[in-house]
Coordinates of N, CA and C in Angstrom, one line a residue:
F13 N 57.3 -7.8 -23.4 CA 56.2 -7.0 -22.9 C 55.1 -7.9 -22.4
L14 N 54.6 -7.6 -21.2 CA 53.6 -8.4 -20.6 C 52.2 -7.7 -20.7
K15 N 51.2 -8.5 -20.9 CA 49.8 -7.9 -20.7 C 49.7 -7.7 -19.3
H16 N 48.8 -6.7 -18.9 CA 48.6 -6.4 -17.5 C 48.1 -7.6 -16.7
S17 N 47.3 -8.4 -17.3 CA 46.8 -9.6 -16.6 C 47.9 -10.6 -16.2
E18 N 48.9 -10.7 -17.2 CA 50.1 -11.6 -16.9 C 51.0 -11.0 -15.8
Y19 N 51.1 -9.7 -15.9 CA 51.9 -8.9 -14.9 C 51.4 -9.2 -13.5
F20 N 50.1 -9.2 -13.3 CA 49.5 -9.4 -12.0 C 49.6 -10.8 -11.5
K21 N 49.6 -11.8 -12.5 CA 49.7 -13.2 -12.1 C 51.1 -13.5 -11.5
Q22 N 52.1 -12.7 -11.8 CA 53.4 -12.9 -11.3 C 53.5 -12.6 -9.8
S23 N 52.8 -11.6 -9.4 CA 52.8 -11.2 -8.0 C 51.7 -10.2 -7.7
S24 N 50.8 -10.5 -6.8 CA 49.7 -9.6 -6.5 C 50.3 -8.3 -5.8
S25 N 51.5 -8.4 -5.2 CA 52.1 -7.2 -4.5 C 52.6 -6.2 -5.5
K26 N 52.5 -6.5 -6.8 CA 53.0 -5.5 -7.8 C 52.0 -4.5 -8.2
T27 N 50.8 -4.6 -7.6 CA 49.7 -3.7 -8.0 C 50.1 -2.3 -7.8
R28 N 50.7 -1.9 -6.7 CA 51.1 -0.6 -6.4 C 52.2 -0.1 -7.4
E29 N 53.1 -1.0 -7.6 CA 54.2 -0.7 -8.6 C 53.7 -0.4 -10.0
Y30 N 52.7 -1.2 -10.4 CA 52.0 -1.1 -11.7 C 51.3 0.3 -11.8
L31 N 50.6 0.6 -10.7 CA 49.8 1.8 -10.8 C 50.6 3.1 -10.5
L32 N 51.6 2.9 -9.6 CA 52.5 4.1 -9.3 C 53.9 3.7 -9.6
P33 N 54.3 3.9 -10.9 CA 55.7 3.5 -11.3 C 56.7 4.3 -10.5
K34 N 57.9 3.8 -10.5 CA 59.0 4.4 -9.8 C 59.1 5.9 -10.2
G35 N 59.4 6.8 -9.3 CA 59.5 8.2 -9.6 C 58.2 9.0 -9.4
T36 N 57.2 8.2 -9.2 CA 55.9 8.9 -9.0 C 55.8 9.2 -7.5
A37 N 55.3 10.4 -7.2 CA 55.1 10.8 -5.8 C 54.2 9.9 -5.1
E38 N 54.7 9.2 -4.1 CA 53.8 8.2 -3.4 C 52.8 8.9 -2.5
N39 N 53.0 10.1 -2.1 CA 52.1 10.8 -1.2 C 51.2 11.7 -2.0
K40 N 51.1 11.5 -3.3 CA 50.2 12.4 -4.1 C 48.8 12.2 -3.7
K41 N 48.1 13.3 -3.6 CA 46.6 13.2 -3.2 C 45.8 13.3 -4.4
V42 N 44.6 12.8 -4.3 CA 43.6 12.9 -5.3 C 43.4 14.3 -5.7
S43 N 43.3 15.2 -4.7 CA 43.1 16.6 -5.0 C 44.2 17.2 -5.9
D44 N 45.4 16.6 -5.9 CA 46.5 17.1 -6.8 C 46.2 16.9 -8.2
I45 N 45.3 15.9 -8.6 CA 45.1 15.6 -10.0 C 43.7 15.8 -10.5
I46 N 42.8 16.1 -9.6 CA 41.4 16.2 -10.1 C 41.2 17.6 -10.8
K47 N 40.2 17.6 -11.7 CA 39.8 18.9 -12.2 C 39.0 19.7 -11.1
Y48 N 39.2 21.0 -11.1 CA 38.5 21.8 -10.1 C 37.1 22.0 -10.4
E49 N 36.7 22.0 -11.7 CA 35.3 22.1 -12.1 C 34.7 20.7 -12.0
I50 N 33.9 20.5 -11.0 CA 33.2 19.2 -10.8 C 31.9 19.2 -11.6
L51 N 31.8 18.3 -12.5 CA 30.6 18.2 -13.4 C 29.6 17.3 -12.7
V52 N 28.4 17.8 -12.6 CA 27.3 17.1 -11.9 C 26.0 17.4 -12.7
V53 N 25.0 16.5 -12.5 CA 23.7 16.7 -12.9 C 22.8 16.6 -11.6
E54 N 21.6 17.2 -11.7 CA 20.6 17.0 -10.6 C 19.6 16.0 -11.0
P55 N 19.0 15.4 -10.0 CA 18.0 14.3 -10.2 C 16.9 14.6 -11.2
D56 N 16.5 15.9 -11.3 CA 15.4 16.3 -12.2 C 15.9 16.7 -13.6
D57 N 17.2 16.7 -13.8 CA 17.7 16.9 -15.2 C 17.3 15.8 -16.1
D58 N 17.1 16.1 -17.4 CA 16.7 15.0 -18.3 C 18.0 14.2 -18.7
L59 N 17.8 13.0 -19.1 CA 18.9 12.1 -19.5 C 19.8 12.7 -20.6
A60 N 19.2 13.4 -21.5 CA 19.9 14.0 -22.6 C 21.0 15.0 -22.1
T61 N 20.7 15.7 -21.0 CA 21.6 16.6 -20.4 C 22.8 15.9 -19.9
A62 N 22.6 14.8 -19.2 CA 23.7 13.9 -18.7 C 24.5 13.4 -19.9
A63 N 23.8 12.9 -20.9 CA 24.5 12.3 -22.1 C 25.4 13.4 -22.8
D64 N 24.8 14.6 -22.9 CA 25.6 15.7 -23.5 C 26.8 16.0 -22.7
L65 N 26.7 16.1 -21.4 CA 27.8 16.4 -20.5 C 28.9 15.4 -20.6
M66 N 28.5 14.1 -20.7 CA 29.5 13.1 -20.8 C 30.2 13.1 -22.1
S67 N 29.4 13.3 -23.2 CA 30.0 13.4 -24.5 C 30.9 14.5 -24.7
K68 N 30.5 15.7 -24.3 CA 31.4 16.9 -24.5 C 32.6 16.9 -23.7
N69 N 32.6 16.2 -22.5 CA 33.8 16.2 -21.6 C 34.5 14.8 -21.7
N70 N 34.1 13.9 -22.6 CA 34.8 12.6 -22.7 C 34.9 11.9 -21.4
I71 N 33.8 11.8 -20.7 CA 33.8 11.1 -19.4 C 32.7 10.0 -19.5
S72 N 32.9 9.0 -18.7 CA 32.0 7.8 -18.8 C 30.9 7.8 -17.8
G73 N 30.9 8.8 -16.9 CA 29.8 8.9 -15.9 C 29.8 10.2 -15.2
V74 N 28.7 10.6 -14.6 CA 28.5 11.9 -14.0 C 27.7 11.7 -12.7
P75 N 28.2 12.3 -11.6 CA 27.5 12.2 -10.3 C 26.1 13.0 -10.4
V76 N 25.2 12.4 -9.8 CA 23.8 13.0 -9.6 C 23.8 13.5 -8.2
V77 N 23.7 14.9 -8.1 CA 23.8 15.5 -6.8 C 22.5 16.4 -6.6
V78 N 22.0 16.2 -5.3 CA 20.9 17.1 -4.9 C 21.6 18.4 -4.4
I79 N 21.5 19.4 -5.2 CA 22.2 20.7 -5.0 C 21.8 21.3 -3.6
R80 N 20.5 21.3 -3.3 CA 20.1 22.1 -2.1 C 20.7 21.6 -0.8
N81 N 21.1 20.3 -0.8 CA 21.7 19.7 0.4 C 23.1 19.1 0.1
N82 N 23.6 19.3 -1.1 CA 24.9 18.9 -1.6 C 25.1 17.4 -1.3
K83 N 24.1 16.6 -1.6 CA 24.2 15.2 -1.3 C 24.2 14.4 -2.6
L84 N 25.1 13.4 -2.6 CA 25.2 12.5 -3.8 C 24.0 11.6 -3.8
D85 N 23.3 11.6 -4.9 CA 22.1 10.7 -5.1 C 22.5 9.5 -5.9
G86 N 23.5 9.5 -6.7 CA 23.9 8.4 -7.5 C 24.9 8.8 -8.6
I87 N 25.1 7.9 -9.5 CA 26.0 8.2 -10.6 C 25.3 7.6 -11.9
V88 N 25.2 8.4 -12.9 CA 24.6 7.9 -14.2 C 25.8 7.7 -15.1
T89 N 25.8 6.6 -15.8 CA 26.9 6.2 -16.7 C 26.5 6.2 -18.1
K90 N 27.5 6.1 -19.0 CA 27.1 5.9 -20.4 C 26.3 4.7 -20.7
A91 N 26.6 3.6 -19.9 CA 25.8 2.4 -20.1 C 24.3 2.6 -19.7
D92 N 24.1 3.4 -18.6 CA 22.7 3.8 -18.2 C 22.0 4.5 -19.3
V93 N 22.7 5.4 -20.0 CA 22.1 6.2 -21.0 C 21.8 5.3 -22.2
V94 N 22.7 4.5 -22.6 CA 22.4 3.6 -23.7 C 21.2 2.7 -23.4
K95 N 21.2 2.1 -22.2 CA 20.1 1.3 -21.9 C 18.8 2.0 -21.9
A96 N 18.7 3.2 -21.4 CA 17.5 4.0 -21.3 C 17.0 4.4 -22.7
F97 N 18.0 4.8 -23.6 CA 17.6 5.2 -24.9 C 17.2 4.0 -25.8
S98 N 17.7 2.8 -25.5 CA 17.4 1.6 -26.3 C 16.0 1.2 -26.0
Q99 N 15.4 1.6 -24.8 CA 14.1 1.3 -24.4 C 13.0 2.3 -24.9
V100 N 13.5 3.4 -25.5 CA 12.6 4.4 -26.0 C 11.9 3.9 -27.2
V101 N 10.6 4.2 -27.4 CA 9.9 3.8 -28.5 C 10.3 4.7 -29.7
T102 N 10.4 4.1 -30.9 CA 10.8 4.8 -32.1 C 9.7 5.8 -32.5
H103 N 10.0 6.8 -33.2 CA 9.1 7.8 -33.7 C 8.0 7.2 -34.5
S104 N 8.4 6.3 -35.4 CA 7.4 5.6 -36.3 C 6.4 4.8 -35.4
K105 N 6.9 4.2 -34.4 CA 6.0 3.4 -33.5 C 5.1 4.3 -32.8
L106 N 5.5 5.4 -32.3 CA 4.6 6.4 -31.7 C 3.5 6.8 -32.6
L107 N 3.9 7.1 -33.9 CA 2.9 7.5 -34.9 C 1.9 6.4 -35.1
E108 N 2.4 5.2 -35.2 CA 1.5 4.0 -35.4 C 0.5 3.9 -34.2
N109 N 1.0 4.0 -33.0 CA 0.2 4.0 -31.8 C -0.9 5.1 -31.7
Y110 N -0.4 6.3 -32.1 CA -1.3 7.5 -32.2 C -2.5 7.2 -33.1
K111 N -2.2 6.7 -34.3 CA -3.2 6.5 -35.3 C -4.2 5.4 -34.8
T112 N -3.7 4.4 -34.0 CA -4.5 3.4 -33.5 C -5.5 3.9 -32.5
F113 N -5.1 4.8 -31.7 CA -5.9 5.3 -30.6 C -6.8 6.6 -31.0
R114 N -6.5 7.1 -32.1 CA -7.2 8.3 -32.6 C -8.6 8.0 -33.0

């Protein structure tokens, strides 16, 4: 049994064979395998909405779409969510700052 990295070292032309094993329909379209319910968030949705959508649907990213003109604005990923939440000030720090400015 070869690791996939070793498999590709043998021949770069085997990529298609690796991704589409024999017996797989070679003319299969993306539309044949996608879910029909497209999950999206809008630019004004809060980050928790995107995080909840990804968590509940076991996906690693969600398109950000401007609904009024049906235009892709970007993609928010789990890594984006983790990075954003890691920069949020803790509740105790907020209380400390509040007491300082009061």
